[in-house]
Coordinates of C-alpha atoms and ligand atoms in Angstrom, one line a residue:
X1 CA -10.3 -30.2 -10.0
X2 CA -6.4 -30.5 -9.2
X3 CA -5.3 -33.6 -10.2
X4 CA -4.8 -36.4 -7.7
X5 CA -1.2 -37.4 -8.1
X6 CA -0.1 -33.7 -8.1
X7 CA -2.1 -32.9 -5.3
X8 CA -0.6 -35.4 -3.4
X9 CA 3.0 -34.0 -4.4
X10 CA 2.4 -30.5 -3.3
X11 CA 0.8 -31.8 0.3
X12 CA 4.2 -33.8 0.3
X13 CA 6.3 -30.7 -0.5
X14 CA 4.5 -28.4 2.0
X15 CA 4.5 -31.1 4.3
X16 CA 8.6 -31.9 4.1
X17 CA 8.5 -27.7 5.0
X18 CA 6.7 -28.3 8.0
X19 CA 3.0 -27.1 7.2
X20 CA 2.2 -23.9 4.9
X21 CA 2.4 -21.7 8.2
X22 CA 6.1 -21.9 8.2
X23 CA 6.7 -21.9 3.9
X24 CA 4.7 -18.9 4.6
X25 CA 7.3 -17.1 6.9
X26 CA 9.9 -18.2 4.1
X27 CA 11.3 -15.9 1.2
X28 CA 10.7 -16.1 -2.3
X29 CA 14.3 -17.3 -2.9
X30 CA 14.1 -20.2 -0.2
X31 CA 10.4 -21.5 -1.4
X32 CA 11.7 -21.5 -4.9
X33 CA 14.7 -23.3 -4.0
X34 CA 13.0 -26.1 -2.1
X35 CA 10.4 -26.5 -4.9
X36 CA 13.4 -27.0 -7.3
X37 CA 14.8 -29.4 -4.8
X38 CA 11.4 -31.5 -5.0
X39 CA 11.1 -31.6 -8.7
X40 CA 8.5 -28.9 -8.7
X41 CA 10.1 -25.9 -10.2
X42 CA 10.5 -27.2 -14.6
X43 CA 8.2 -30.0 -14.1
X44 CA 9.3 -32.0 -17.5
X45 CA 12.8 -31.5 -16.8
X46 CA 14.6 -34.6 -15.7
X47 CA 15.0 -35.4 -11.5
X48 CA 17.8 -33.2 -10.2
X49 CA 17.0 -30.5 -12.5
X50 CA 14.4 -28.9 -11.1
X51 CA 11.6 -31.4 -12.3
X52 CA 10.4 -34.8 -11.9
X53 CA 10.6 -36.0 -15.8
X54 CA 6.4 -35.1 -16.2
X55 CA 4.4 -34.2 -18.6
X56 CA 5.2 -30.5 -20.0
X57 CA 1.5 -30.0 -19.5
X58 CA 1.7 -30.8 -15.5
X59 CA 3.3 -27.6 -14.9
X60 CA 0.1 -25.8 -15.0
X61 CA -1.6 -28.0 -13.1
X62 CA 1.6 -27.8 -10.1
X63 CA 1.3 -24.1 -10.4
X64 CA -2.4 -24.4 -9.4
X65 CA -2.4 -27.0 -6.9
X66 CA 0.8 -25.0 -4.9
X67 CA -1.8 -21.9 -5.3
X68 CA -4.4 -24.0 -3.5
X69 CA -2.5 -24.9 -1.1
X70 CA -1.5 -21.7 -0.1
X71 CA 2.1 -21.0 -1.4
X72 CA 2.9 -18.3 -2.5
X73 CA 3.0 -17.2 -6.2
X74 CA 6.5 -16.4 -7.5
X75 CA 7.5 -13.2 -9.0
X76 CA 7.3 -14.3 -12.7
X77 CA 9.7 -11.3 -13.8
X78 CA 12.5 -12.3 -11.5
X79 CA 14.6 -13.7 -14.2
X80 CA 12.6 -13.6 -17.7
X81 CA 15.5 -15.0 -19.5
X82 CA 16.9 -17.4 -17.7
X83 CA 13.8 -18.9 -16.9
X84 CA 11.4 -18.3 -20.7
X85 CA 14.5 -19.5 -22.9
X86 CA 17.7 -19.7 -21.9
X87 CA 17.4 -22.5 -19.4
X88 CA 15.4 -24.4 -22.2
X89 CA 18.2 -24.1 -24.4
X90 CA 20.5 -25.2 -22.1
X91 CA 18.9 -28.6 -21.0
X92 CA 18.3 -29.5 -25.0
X93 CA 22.5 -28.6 -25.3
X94 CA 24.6 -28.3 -22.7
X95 CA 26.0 -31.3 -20.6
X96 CA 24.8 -32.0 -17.7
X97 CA 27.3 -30.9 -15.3
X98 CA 26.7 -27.4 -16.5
X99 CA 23.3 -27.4 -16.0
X100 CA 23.3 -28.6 -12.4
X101 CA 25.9 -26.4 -11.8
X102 CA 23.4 -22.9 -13.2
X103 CA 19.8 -24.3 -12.8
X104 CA 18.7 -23.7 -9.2
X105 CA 20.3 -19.8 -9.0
X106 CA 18.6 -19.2 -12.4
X107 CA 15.2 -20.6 -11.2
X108 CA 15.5 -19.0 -7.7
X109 CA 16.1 -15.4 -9.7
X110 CA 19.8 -15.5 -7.5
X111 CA 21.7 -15.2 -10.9
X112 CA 20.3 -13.4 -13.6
X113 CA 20.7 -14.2 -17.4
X114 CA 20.8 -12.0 -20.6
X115 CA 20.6 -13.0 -24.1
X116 CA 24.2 -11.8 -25.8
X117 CA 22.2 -12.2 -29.7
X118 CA 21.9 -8.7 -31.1
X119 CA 24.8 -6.6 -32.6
X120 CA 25.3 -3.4 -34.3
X121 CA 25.2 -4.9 -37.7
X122 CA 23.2 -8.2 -37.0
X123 CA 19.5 -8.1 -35.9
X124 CA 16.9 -9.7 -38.4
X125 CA 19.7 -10.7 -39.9
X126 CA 21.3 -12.7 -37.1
X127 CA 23.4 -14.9 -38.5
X128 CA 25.8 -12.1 -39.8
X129 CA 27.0 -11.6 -36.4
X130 CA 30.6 -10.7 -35.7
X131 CA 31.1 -11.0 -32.0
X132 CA 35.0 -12.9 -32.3
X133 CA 36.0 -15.9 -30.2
X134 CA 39.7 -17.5 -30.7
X135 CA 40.6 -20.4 -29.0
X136 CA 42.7 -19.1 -25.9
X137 CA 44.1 -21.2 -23.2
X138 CA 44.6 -19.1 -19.9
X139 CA 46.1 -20.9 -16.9
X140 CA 46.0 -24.1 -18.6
X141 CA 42.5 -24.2 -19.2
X142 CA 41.1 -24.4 -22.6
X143 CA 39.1 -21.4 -23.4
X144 CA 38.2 -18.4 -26.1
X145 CA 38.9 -15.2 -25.8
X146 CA 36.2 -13.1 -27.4
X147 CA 36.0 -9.3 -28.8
X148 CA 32.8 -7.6 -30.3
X149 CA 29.9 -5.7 -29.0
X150 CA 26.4 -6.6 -28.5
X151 CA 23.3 -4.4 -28.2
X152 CA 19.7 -4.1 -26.9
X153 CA 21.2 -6.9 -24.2
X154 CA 18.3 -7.0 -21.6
X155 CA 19.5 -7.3 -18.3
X156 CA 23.0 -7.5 -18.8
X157 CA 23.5 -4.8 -16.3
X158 CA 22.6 -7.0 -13.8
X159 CA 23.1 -10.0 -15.3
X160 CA 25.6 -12.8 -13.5
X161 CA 25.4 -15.0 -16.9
X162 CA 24.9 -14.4 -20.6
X163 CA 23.9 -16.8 -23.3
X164 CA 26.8 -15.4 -26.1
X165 CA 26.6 -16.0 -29.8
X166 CA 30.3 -15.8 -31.2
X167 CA 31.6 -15.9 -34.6
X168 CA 34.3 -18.9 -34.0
X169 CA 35.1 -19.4 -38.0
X170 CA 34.8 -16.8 -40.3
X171 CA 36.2 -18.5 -43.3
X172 CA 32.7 -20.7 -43.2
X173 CA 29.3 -19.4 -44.6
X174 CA 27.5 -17.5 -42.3
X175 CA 25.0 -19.9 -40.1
X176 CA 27.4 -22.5 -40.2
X177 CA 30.4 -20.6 -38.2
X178 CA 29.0 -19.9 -35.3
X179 CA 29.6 -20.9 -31.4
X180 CA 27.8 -20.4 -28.5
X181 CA 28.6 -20.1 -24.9
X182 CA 27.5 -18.9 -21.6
X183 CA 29.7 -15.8 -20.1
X184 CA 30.7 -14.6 -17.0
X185 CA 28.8 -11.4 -17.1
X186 CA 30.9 -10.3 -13.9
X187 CA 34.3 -10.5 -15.6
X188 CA 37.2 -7.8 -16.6
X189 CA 36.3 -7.1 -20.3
X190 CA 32.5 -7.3 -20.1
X191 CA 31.0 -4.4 -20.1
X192 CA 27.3 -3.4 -20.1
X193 CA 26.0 0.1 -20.5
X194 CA 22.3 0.5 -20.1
X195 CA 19.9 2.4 -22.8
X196 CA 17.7 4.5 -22.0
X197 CA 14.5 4.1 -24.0
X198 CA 11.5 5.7 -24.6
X199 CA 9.6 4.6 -21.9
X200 CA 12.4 6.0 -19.3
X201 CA 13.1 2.8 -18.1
X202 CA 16.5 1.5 -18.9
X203 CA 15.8 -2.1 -19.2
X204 CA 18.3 -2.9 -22.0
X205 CA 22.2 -2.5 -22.7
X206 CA 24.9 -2.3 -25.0
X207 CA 27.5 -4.8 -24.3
X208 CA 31.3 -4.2 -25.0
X209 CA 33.4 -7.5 -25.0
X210 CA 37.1 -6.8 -25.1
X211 CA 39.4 -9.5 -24.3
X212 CA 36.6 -11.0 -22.7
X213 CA 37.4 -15.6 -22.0
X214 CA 35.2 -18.3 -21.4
X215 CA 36.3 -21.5 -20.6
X216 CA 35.4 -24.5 -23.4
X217 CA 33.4 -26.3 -20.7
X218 CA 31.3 -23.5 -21.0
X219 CA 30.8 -23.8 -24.5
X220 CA 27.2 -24.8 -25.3
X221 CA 26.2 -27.4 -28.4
X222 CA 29.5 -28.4 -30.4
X223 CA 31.9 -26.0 -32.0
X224 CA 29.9 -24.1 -35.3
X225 CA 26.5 -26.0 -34.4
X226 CA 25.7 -22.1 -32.6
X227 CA 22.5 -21.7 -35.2
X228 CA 21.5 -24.9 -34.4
X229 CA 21.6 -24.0 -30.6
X230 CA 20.3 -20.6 -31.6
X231 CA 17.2 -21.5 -33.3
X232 CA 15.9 -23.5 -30.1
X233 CA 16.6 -20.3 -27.9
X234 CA 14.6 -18.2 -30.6
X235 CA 11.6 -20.5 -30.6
X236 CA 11.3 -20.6 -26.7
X237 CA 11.9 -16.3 -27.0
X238 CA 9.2 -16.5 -29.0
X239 CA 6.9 -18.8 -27.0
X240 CA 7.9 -16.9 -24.3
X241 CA 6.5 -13.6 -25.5
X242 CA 3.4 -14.2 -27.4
X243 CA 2.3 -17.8 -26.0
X244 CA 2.1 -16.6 -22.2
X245 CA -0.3 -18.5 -20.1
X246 CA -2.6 -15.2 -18.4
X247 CA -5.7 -15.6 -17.5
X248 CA -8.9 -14.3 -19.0
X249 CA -8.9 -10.3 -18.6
X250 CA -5.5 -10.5 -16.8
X251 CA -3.1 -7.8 -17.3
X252 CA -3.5 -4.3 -20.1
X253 CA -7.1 -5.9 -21.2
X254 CA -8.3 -6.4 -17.4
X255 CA -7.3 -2.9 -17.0
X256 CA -9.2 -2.0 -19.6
X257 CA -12.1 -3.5 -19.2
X258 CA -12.0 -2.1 -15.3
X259 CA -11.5 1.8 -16.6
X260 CA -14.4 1.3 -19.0
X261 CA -16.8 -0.7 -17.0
X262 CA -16.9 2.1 -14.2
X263 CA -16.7 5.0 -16.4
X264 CA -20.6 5.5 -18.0
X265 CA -18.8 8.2 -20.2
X266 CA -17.4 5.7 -22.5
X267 CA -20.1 3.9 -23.1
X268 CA -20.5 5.5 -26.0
X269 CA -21.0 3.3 -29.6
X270 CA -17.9 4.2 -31.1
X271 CA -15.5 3.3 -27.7
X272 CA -17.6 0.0 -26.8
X273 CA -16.3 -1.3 -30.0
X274 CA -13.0 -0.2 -29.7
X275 CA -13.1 -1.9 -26.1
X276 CA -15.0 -5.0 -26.9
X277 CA -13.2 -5.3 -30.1
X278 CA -9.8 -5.3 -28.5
X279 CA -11.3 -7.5 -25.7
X280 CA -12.3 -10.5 -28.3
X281 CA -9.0 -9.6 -29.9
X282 CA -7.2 -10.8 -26.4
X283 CA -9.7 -13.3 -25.6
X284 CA -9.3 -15.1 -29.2
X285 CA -4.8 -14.9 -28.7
X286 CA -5.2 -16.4 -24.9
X287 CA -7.2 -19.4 -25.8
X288 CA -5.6 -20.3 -29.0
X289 CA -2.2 -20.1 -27.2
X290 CA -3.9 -22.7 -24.7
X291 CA -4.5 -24.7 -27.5
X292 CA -0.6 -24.6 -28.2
X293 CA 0.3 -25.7 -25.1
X294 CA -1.6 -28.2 -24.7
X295 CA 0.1 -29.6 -28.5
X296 CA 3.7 -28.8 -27.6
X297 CA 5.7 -31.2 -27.2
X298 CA 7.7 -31.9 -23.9
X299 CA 9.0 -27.6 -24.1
X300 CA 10.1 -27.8 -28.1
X301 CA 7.6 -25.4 -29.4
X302 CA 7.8 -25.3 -32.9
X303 CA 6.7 -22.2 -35.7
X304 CA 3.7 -22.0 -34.0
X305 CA 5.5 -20.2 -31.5
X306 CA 6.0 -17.4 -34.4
X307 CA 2.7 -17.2 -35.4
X308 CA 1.8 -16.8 -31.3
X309 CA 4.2 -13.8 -30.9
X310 CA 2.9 -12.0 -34.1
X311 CA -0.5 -12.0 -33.0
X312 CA 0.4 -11.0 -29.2
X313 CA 2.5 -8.0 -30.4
X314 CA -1.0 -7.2 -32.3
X315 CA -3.6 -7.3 -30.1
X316 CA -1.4 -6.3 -27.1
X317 CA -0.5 -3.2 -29.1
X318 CA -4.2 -2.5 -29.8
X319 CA -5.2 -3.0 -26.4
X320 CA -2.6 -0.3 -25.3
X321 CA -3.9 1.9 -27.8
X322 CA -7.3 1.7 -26.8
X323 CA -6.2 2.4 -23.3
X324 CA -4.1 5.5 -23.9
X325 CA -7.8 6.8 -25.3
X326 CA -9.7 5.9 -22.7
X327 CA -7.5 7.4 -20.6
X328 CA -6.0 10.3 -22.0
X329 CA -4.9 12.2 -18.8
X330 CA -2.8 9.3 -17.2
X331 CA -1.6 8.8 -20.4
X332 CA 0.1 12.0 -20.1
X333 CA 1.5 11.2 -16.8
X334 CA 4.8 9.8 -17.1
X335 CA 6.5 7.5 -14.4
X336 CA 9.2 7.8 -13.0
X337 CA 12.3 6.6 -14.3
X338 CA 13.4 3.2 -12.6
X339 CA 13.6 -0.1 -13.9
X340 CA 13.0 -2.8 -11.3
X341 CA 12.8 -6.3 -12.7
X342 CA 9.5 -6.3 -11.8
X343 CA 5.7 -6.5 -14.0
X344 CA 6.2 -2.9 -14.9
X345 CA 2.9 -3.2 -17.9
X346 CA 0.2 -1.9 -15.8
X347 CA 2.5 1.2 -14.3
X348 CA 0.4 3.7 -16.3
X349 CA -0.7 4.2 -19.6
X350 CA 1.8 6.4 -20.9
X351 CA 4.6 3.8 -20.1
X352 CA 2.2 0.6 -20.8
X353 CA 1.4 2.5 -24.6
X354 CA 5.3 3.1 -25.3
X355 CA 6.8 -0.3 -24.1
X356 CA 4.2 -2.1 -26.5
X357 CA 5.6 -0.5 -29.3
X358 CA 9.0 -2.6 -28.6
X359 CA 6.3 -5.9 -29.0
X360 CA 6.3 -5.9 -32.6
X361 CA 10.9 -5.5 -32.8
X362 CA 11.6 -7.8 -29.5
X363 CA 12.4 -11.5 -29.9
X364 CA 12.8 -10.9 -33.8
X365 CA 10.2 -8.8 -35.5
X366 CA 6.5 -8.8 -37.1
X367 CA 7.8 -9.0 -40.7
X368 CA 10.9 -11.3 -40.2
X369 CA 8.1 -13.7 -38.4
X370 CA 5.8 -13.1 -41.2
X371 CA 8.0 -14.0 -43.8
X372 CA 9.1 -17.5 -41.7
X373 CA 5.7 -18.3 -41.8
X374 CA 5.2 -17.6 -45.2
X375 CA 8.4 -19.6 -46.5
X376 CA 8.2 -22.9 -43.9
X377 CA 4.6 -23.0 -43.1
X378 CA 2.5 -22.0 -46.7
X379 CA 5.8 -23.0 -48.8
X380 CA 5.9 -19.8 -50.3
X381 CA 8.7 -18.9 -52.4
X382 CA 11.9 -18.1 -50.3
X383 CA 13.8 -14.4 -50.3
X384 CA 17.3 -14.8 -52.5
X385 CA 19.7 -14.3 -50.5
X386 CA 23.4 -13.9 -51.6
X387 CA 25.2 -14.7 -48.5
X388 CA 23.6 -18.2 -47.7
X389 CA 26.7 -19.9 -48.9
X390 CA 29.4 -17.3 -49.6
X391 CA 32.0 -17.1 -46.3
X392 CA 30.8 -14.8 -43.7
X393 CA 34.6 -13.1 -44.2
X394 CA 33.7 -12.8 -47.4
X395 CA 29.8 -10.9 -47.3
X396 CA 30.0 -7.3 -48.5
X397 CA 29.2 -5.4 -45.1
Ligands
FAD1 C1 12.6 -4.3 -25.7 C2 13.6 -5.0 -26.5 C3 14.4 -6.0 -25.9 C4 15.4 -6.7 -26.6 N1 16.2 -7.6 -25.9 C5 17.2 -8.2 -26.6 C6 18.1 -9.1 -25.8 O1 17.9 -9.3 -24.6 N2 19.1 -9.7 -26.5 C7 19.3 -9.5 -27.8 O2 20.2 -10.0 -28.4 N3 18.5 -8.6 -28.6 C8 17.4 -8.0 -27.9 N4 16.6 -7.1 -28.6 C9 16.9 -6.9 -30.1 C10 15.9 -7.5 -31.0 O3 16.0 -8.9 -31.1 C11 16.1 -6.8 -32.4 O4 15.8 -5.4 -32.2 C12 15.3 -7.3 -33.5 O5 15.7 -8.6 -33.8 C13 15.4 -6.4 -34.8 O6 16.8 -6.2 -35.1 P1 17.3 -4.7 -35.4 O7 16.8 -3.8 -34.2 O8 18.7 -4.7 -35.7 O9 16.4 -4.2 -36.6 P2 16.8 -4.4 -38.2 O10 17.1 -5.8 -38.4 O11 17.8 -3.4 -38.6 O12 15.4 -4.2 -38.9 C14 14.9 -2.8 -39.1 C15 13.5 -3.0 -39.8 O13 13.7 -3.6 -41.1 C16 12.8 -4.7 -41.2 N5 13.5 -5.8 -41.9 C17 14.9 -6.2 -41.7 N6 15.2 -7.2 -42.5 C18 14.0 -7.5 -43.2 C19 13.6 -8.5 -44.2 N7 14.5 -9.4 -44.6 N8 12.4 -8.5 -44.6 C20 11.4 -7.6 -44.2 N9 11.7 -6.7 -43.3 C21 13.0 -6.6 -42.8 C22 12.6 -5.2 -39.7 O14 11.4 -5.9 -39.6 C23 12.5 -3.8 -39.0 O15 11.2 -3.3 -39.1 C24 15.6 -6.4 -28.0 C25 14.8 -5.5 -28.6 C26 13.8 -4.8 -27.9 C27 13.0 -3.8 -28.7

C-alpha cells in the first residue's frame, strides 16, 4: 500500500502539471525535469537538489506511487553514470554551487557523464594512476592543465562531463597524491575513441588527454584527498552494478524462465536444474540486495556493496549461460552492431552471454573484491605491498 505522505506528494506533483493527461503528452526530459524540480528525482538529497531531504528508503516507494499514478517510467539507462555514482560522489564532495550547476541535466539524461578512472597501467591497481594535472592559470582563472590517457571510459564518446582521477603530486606515495575533478568532455585536447568489444557494441573508449584544463572550481574534494573521493564513487559503482533493485524474474532470468516454461523439450531433469538452479541463484541475490537497501545508510553503502557485485557478476553470468543452452540457435545470431544507451541485456543471447563476461572485470573485479572482503571484513592477513608508502615517482613501473 503506497504510503500516505508520498501519495499525497505525487497527486501534488501531477496535479502542479495539470492532471496526468497532459504529463502524459510530455517527454521524458521534461517529466524528469519537473520531478527534479519538486524534490522527487534523488529523494534523500537535500531541497534544490533534486530531493526533498527523505529517507534514502522513500525513493522506492516515490518510484511506485508515480507508477500508480500513471507517469511514466524513465529510461533507467539514460545516463548510468551520472545517475548510479557519480552524482553520489558529488553531493558527499563537491560544493554546492557545482552541484546545482550539473544535477538537473545529469538526472534529466541531457548531459551525459563518464567515469575517467582506468589507465593503461592502472586498473586493480588504481591508485598507480598517471593521468598528470599542473596547476595552470588560463585567462586568469585558476586551473590544471592535465596530460595522460584513460581507457575502457564508458560513454565518453558521448559524454558532456567526466569524473577525472589526476595524479596532482607525484613526489607523495601513491593514494595520497591524487586529485579529482570533473572535465569538459567537449573540450580541445579531450579525445575519446570508442572500442569495439566483443559483443559488437562499442560502449566504451579510450581517452587521450593532451593539454586538456579544468578550472579549480571544478576540482572535486580538496587537493590529494582524490582516493578519498575515489573510494565513495567505487562503492556507489559497485552498488550500482550488483545491488540493483529488479523485480522478481525481471530481466536475463525472466527470459529464461519464459523460453523454458513454453518449451516442453527442456523439461528434461538435467535442464530443469540448470534452470531452477540459476532461478534460486537470482532469486536468493535480489532479495538479499533488498535487505541491503533497506540497511544503507542515507546512499553510503558500505563493503557490502562488494560482496553484492561479486555475487551479481555470478549468478548473472550463470543465468546467461544457461540461456545460451537453452537457446542455442539465437545464440548464434549476432546483433547488429549499434550501441544506443539503451537496456541492450535482453537483445539476444549471443550478445546477453558475451556482455556478462565483462560482469566479473567492470567496476573492479571478482578477485580484487574478494580479497577486500577477505582483508576488511574476515581480518585476514593483508597482501604486502611495496609501494604503499614509497613515492608514486619513485615505484618501479
Ligand atoms: C564493460 C566495462 C566497462 C568499464 N567501464 C569503465 C569506465 O567507465 N571507467 C573506467 O575507469 N574503467 C572502466 N572499466 C575498467 C575496469 O574498471 C577495469 O577493467 C578493472 O578495474 C580491471 O582492470 P584491468 O582491466 O586493468 O585489469 P588488471 O588490473 O590488469 O587485471 C587483470 C587480471 O589480474 C587480476 N588481478 C590484478 N591484480 C590482482 C591482485 N592484486 N590480486 C588478485 N588478482 C589480481 C584481475 O582480477 C584480473 O583478472 C570498464 C571495464 C569493463 C569490462
Amino acid at each position: 500500500m503506497t504510503d500516505p505522505i508520498i501519495a499525497e506528494r505525487v497527486n501534488a506533483f501531477v496535479a502542479g502539471l495539470g492532471g496526468i493527461d497532459a504529463v502524459r503528452e510530455l517527454s521524458q526530459v521534461e517529466i524528469l525535469g519537473a520531478r527534479y524540480d519538486a524534490g522527487l528525482a534523488w529523494v534523500h538529497h537535500p531541497e534544490g537538489l533534486g530531493g526533498y531531504d527523505g529517507d534514502q528508503t522513500d525513493q522506492a516507494l516515490v518510484e511506485a506511487a508515480l507508477i500508480e499514478a500513471g507517469v511514466p517510467e524513465p529510461d533507467p539507462f539514460r545516463n548510468p553514470l551520472g545517475t548510479g555514482t557519480i552524482i553520489p560522489t558529488l553531493l558527499q564532495h563537491s560544493p554546492r554551487e557545482l552541484c546545482e550547476q550539473l544535477f538537473k541535466r545529469a538526472w534529466t539524461g541531457e548531459e551525459i557523464w563518464c567515469q575517467l578512472f582506468s589507465e593503461p597501467g592502472a586498473g586493480s591497481d588504481l591508485a598507480g594512476l598517471g593521468c598528470r594535472a599542473v596547476p595552470e592559470t588560463r585567462n586568469g582563472v585558476e586551473g590544471w592543465r592535465v596530460n595522460g590517457q584513460k581507457v575502457w571510459t564508458s560513454y565518453a564518446h558521448r559524454a558532456k562531463w567526466g569524473l577525472l582521477l589526476t595524479r596532482s603530486h607525484p613526489e607523495l606515495p601513491k593514494n595520497q597524491g591524487i586529485t579529482v575533478f570533473v572535465i569538459d568532455m567537449e573540450q580541445d585536447g579531450v579525445d575519446a575513441r570508442p572500442l569495439r568489444q566483443a559483443t559488437g557494441g562499442a560502449e566504451f573508449n579510450e581517452v587521450f588527454l593532451n593539454d586538456a584544463w579544468v578550472p579549480d572550481s571544478q576540482r572535486v574534494g580538496e587537493v590529494c584527498d582524490g582516493w578519498n573521493v575515489t573510494r565513495t564513487t567505487l562503492m556507489h559503482e559497485r552498488m550500482a552494478i550488483g545491488g540493483r533493485s529488479d523485480g522478481r524474474e525481471a530481466g536475463r532470468i525472466g527470459v529464461l524462465a519464459k523460453r523454458w516454461r513454453e518449451n516442453p523439450d527442456l523439461h528434461t531433469p538435467a535442464m530443469t536444474d540448470r534452470v531452477v538452479g540459476a532461478w534460486i541463484d537470482v532469486e536468493v541475490a535480489r532479495i538479499a540486495n533488498e535487505r541491503i537497501r533497506q540497511l544503507a545508510k542515507r546512499g553510503q553503502p558500505g563493503l557490502e556493496g562488494s560482496g553484492a557485485k561479486v555475487v551479481f557478476a555470478d549468478v548473472n553470468q550463470n543465468a546467461a549461460r544457461v540461456l545460451a543452452r537453452i537457446d542455442p540457435t539465437q545464440t548464434l545470431l549476432f546483433d547488429d552492431w549499434q550501441d544506443e544507451l539503451q537496456s541492450s541485456e535482453l537483445r539476444c543471447s549471443s550478445f546477453s552471454y558475451l556482455r556478462s563476461r565483462a560482469n566479473s572485470i567492470e567496476g573492479g573485479t571478482t578477485e580484487i573484491l574478494l580479497s577486500q572482503i577477505a582483508d576488511r571484513v574476515l581480518k585476514l592477513p593483508r597482501e604486502y605491498s611495496i609501494a604503499r608508502d614509497t613515492p608514486w615517482k619513485d615505484i618501479p613501473r
